[in-house]
Amino acid sequence: MKQFFKFFTASCLGVFAAIGVIFFLLFVIIAIFSSGETSIKEHSILEIDLNHMITELSDNVERSPYNLEIQKAIGLVDFQALIEHAKDDQKVEGILINTSSASVAPASLDVMRQAIADFKESGKPVYAYADYYSQGSYYLATVADSVFMNVNGMIDLKGYGVMIPHFKKLMDRVGLDMNIFYAGQFKSATEPYRRTDMSEPNKKQTREFLDEMWMMAKTKIGEARGLSVVQVDNIAQNYQGRMATSALSSGLIDAILYKEDVEDIIRKSTDISSKKISYVDLKEYKLKSTIKTSRKSDRVAVVHMEGTVTYGTDNKGAITEQKYPDLIRKLKDNKKIKAVVLRVNSPGGSSITSDVIWNSIEKLKETGKPVIASFGDYAASGGYYVACGADTIVSMPNTLTGSIGVFAMLPNATKMLNETIGITFDTVKTNDLSVAFQPTYNFSDKEREIMNESTDQVYQQFLSRVSEGRNMSIEDVHEVAQGRVWTGQKAQQIGLVDVLGDLDDAIEIAAEAAGLVDSYSVSHYPKIKPDPIEELLMAFGQQTSVPKVIEISEQHKELLNLYEGIKPFLYENGKAQMMLPIQVKWD
């Protein structure tokens, strides 16, 4: 026995020693690889290339299972902070917007444009150059002092449009049907599964909010380029950005150049004399910059609710019933937090999660702390639900909001299983509904009655929440609800929004409501924890990445995005959903 303990102890010590050596070696390796420059070079140009999705908070995005390449996503909050820091950074000589494609919604692009416009007050130049411009990237580029383009480039300026795939014919062909229940004539999320085209109410709401969004966009483009709204509309109508020469003659750009020619212009307008310009992108700039933040004892908390409202998960980039109620409770009990801003950027989702979060916010309001809502690109359906009880709602003019409605869907695969595949089912049951709501049987009248009743009950609850929060009658809410999507500008006119403005405006309103003047700081939540493995790999060098598991084309990415969009409908088993009826691709 003594020998056993002797060898056992020796083995344990050996294991611990081995672990210690491994950690020591990792520490040394990390130190070696991360011992490069810790600050940017003198006379640098900050290069803005939006080659990743823009979230509210940096890295608050669920990692795709199809691509494990490490890409640090700079969020909107950090984007503003970094541009503001660069304004007074003596090492930054100017900005080059070098973005060909920007799949970013107009509300976020407006925040970026404003940040760059504020930067220009420093007197430092801002130029835009791209081999070609998507509509979104051009919209951002127009804030620059000058806009340049490659001789073979183009500007894809053609106005806003929506294309919605409908699956009804395919489903009929394979023998798949959907049991669909919805409340609100404009709640069109289920249309692709029950129709072959858009309904007239859906076309009406889509046409109206696209017209409003386009008017806002062409007004800002026109102001930046010295063109009238009519001129911008005619340019888009005739697709005059399709060639560099016509884009130049139309006033969309200032010159047709190669990038080396643009670099000559940059050198002449700055103190850069070196042959090679030192560019720094936002990710590197964040890594090598120290941005001082105020740490006053009185704080305004900004809770970022972005992504789909989901149930039963705790992923980054999603609004969950596991994460947010607990966070809100902590803010409620934190004496340093004097006011809370709910920053919503969500198309909606689970009705259960939406209501759980709504209840947490109501408990927060009972403490007397002001609760202000701020809407980003989307605050629709479940996204609107979570914020409808706020003391004040602030929205961007081009936020897509409202969509106050409910739907539920359950697949019916009986024809496909029975006739196409040849699988039949039989049952033994004790009660009428013992095997109810299954995809292997046609719904009975009783099942349909129950589902309709449940859907309408959730819709009435939605109306009640909005009625209470907005101080409107349920009848008045129903009049502007029914699943209809509005712009923030229109939502203010019908009572769903109080103030038009951005996040900074909402923070100021919250501070004023809490009796704070200038002596307060702003804290952003949730705190995004870095992936430890990813951080370890990043330490080996800025370009280091995990190999891609599956190489996928842009077309496959579109199909995967489409699948991600319909996945909540397929796997929620008939649970009530509060979701924006369309997926908008802005680029």
PDB file of N, CA and C in Angstrom, residues 59 63 68-73 316 529-540 544 546:
ATOM      1  N   ASP A  59     -17.648  42.241 -31.426  1.00  0.00           N
ATOM      2  CA  ASP A  59     -17.596  40.773 -31.270  1.00  0.00           C
ATOM      3  C   ASP A  59     -18.858  40.174 -30.668  1.00  0.00           C
ATOM      4  N   ARG A  63     -20.549  32.906 -33.614  1.00  0.00           N
ATOM      5  CA  ARG A  63     -19.576  32.395 -34.577  1.00  0.00           C
ATOM      6  C   ARG A  63     -20.242  31.424 -35.527  1.00  0.00           C
ATOM      7  N   LEU A  68     -14.588  29.127 -39.388  1.00  0.00           N
ATOM      8  CA  LEU A  68     -13.924  29.369 -38.116  1.00  0.00           C
ATOM      9  C   LEU A  68     -12.764  30.331 -38.248  1.00  0.00           C
ATOM     10  N   GLU A  69     -12.684  31.032 -39.362  1.00  0.00           N
ATOM     11  CA  GLU A  69     -11.636  32.028 -39.510  1.00  0.00           C
ATOM     12  C   GLU A  69     -11.881  33.148 -38.495  1.00  0.00           C
ATOM     13  N   ILE A  70     -10.827  33.564 -37.821  1.00  0.00           N
ATOM     14  CA  ILE A  70     -10.975  34.585 -36.782  1.00  0.00           C
ATOM     15  C   ILE A  70     -11.129  35.957 -37.421  1.00  0.00           C
ATOM     16  N   GLN A  71     -12.217  36.604 -37.161  1.00  0.00           N
ATOM     17  CA  GLN A  71     -12.439  37.960 -37.623  1.00  0.00           C
ATOM     18  C   GLN A  71     -13.003  38.772 -36.465  1.00  0.00           C
ATOM     19  N   LYS A  72     -12.230  39.727 -35.991  1.00  0.00           N
ATOM     20  CA  LYS A  72     -12.671  40.563 -34.892  1.00  0.00           C
ATOM     21  C   LYS A  72     -13.616  41.629 -35.453  1.00  0.00           C
ATOM     22  N   ALA A  73     -14.843  41.606 -35.018  1.00  0.00           N
ATOM     23  CA  ALA A  73     -15.863  42.517 -35.540  1.00  0.00           C
ATOM     24  C   ALA A  73     -15.950  43.768 -34.678  1.00  0.00           C
ATOM     25  N   LYS A 316     -23.909  34.503 -27.959  1.00  0.00           N
ATOM     26  CA  LYS A 316     -23.611  35.903 -28.240  1.00  0.00           C
ATOM     27  C   LYS A 316     -24.444  36.333 -29.446  1.00  0.00           C
ATOM     28  N   LYS A 529     -17.392  38.675 -23.359  1.00  0.00           N
ATOM     29  CA  LYS A 529     -16.189  37.951 -22.953  1.00  0.00           C
ATOM     30  C   LYS A 529     -15.508  37.342 -24.177  1.00  0.00           C
ATOM     31  N   PRO A 530     -14.204  37.517 -24.300  1.00  0.00           N
ATOM     32  CA  PRO A 530     -13.499  36.934 -25.447  1.00  0.00           C
ATOM     33  C   PRO A 530     -13.429  35.426 -25.359  1.00  0.00           C
ATOM     34  N   ASP A 531     -13.448  34.794 -26.510  1.00  0.00           N
ATOM     35  CA  ASP A 531     -13.262  33.350 -26.570  1.00  0.00           C
ATOM     36  C   ASP A 531     -11.809  33.048 -26.216  1.00  0.00           C
ATOM     37  N   PRO A 532     -11.529  32.248 -25.171  1.00  0.00           N
ATOM     38  CA  PRO A 532     -10.146  32.039 -24.736  1.00  0.00           C
ATOM     39  C   PRO A 532      -9.257  31.415 -25.800  1.00  0.00           C
ATOM     40  N   ILE A 533      -9.789  30.465 -26.567  1.00  0.00           N
ATOM     41  CA  ILE A 533      -8.987  29.826 -27.615  1.00  0.00           C
ATOM     42  C   ILE A 533      -8.686  30.840 -28.720  1.00  0.00           C
ATOM     43  N   GLU A 534      -9.706  31.620 -29.068  1.00  0.00           N
ATOM     44  CA  GLU A 534      -9.523  32.625 -30.106  1.00  0.00           C
ATOM     45  C   GLU A 534      -8.493  33.663 -29.682  1.00  0.00           C
ATOM     46  N   GLU A 535      -8.554  34.106 -28.424  1.00  0.00           N
ATOM     47  CA  GLU A 535      -7.601  35.086 -27.923  1.00  0.00           C
ATOM     48  C   GLU A 535      -6.194  34.519 -27.917  1.00  0.00           C
ATOM     49  N   LEU A 536      -6.067  33.241 -27.598  1.00  0.00           N
ATOM     50  CA  LEU A 536      -4.752  32.616 -27.589  1.00  0.00           C
ATOM     51  C   LEU A 536      -4.163  32.600 -29.000  1.00  0.00           C
ATOM     52  N   LEU A 537      -4.997  32.232 -29.979  1.00  0.00           N
ATOM     53  CA  LEU A 537      -4.528  32.199 -31.358  1.00  0.00           C
ATOM     54  C   LEU A 537      -4.204  33.596 -31.872  1.00  0.00           C
ATOM     55  N   MET A 538      -5.021  34.580 -31.471  1.00  0.00           N
ATOM     56  CA  MET A 538      -4.762  35.950 -31.891  1.00  0.00           C
ATOM     57  C   MET A 538      -3.434  36.449 -31.359  1.00  0.00           C
ATOM     58  N   ALA A 539      -3.023  35.938 -30.200  1.00  0.00           N
ATOM     59  CA  ALA A 539      -1.770  36.379 -29.599  1.00  0.00           C
ATOM     60  C   ALA A 539      -0.563  35.962 -30.421  1.00  0.00           C
ATOM     61  N   PHE A 540      -0.714  34.957 -31.299  1.00  0.00           N
ATOM     62  CA  PHE A 540       0.408  34.502 -32.101  1.00  0.00           C
ATOM     63  C   PHE A 540       0.661  35.403 -33.308  1.00  0.00           C
ATOM     64  N   THR A 544      -2.899  35.534 -37.776  1.00  0.00           N
ATOM     65  CA  THR A 544      -3.121  34.124 -37.492  1.00  0.00           C
ATOM     66  C   THR A 544      -4.609  33.808 -37.437  1.00  0.00           C
ATOM     67  N   VAL A 546      -7.694  30.380 -37.495  1.00  0.00           N
ATOM     68  CA  VAL A 546      -8.016  28.958 -37.574  1.00  0.00           C
ATOM     69  C   VAL A 546      -8.422  28.662 -39.011  1.00  0.00           C
TER      70      VAL A 546
END
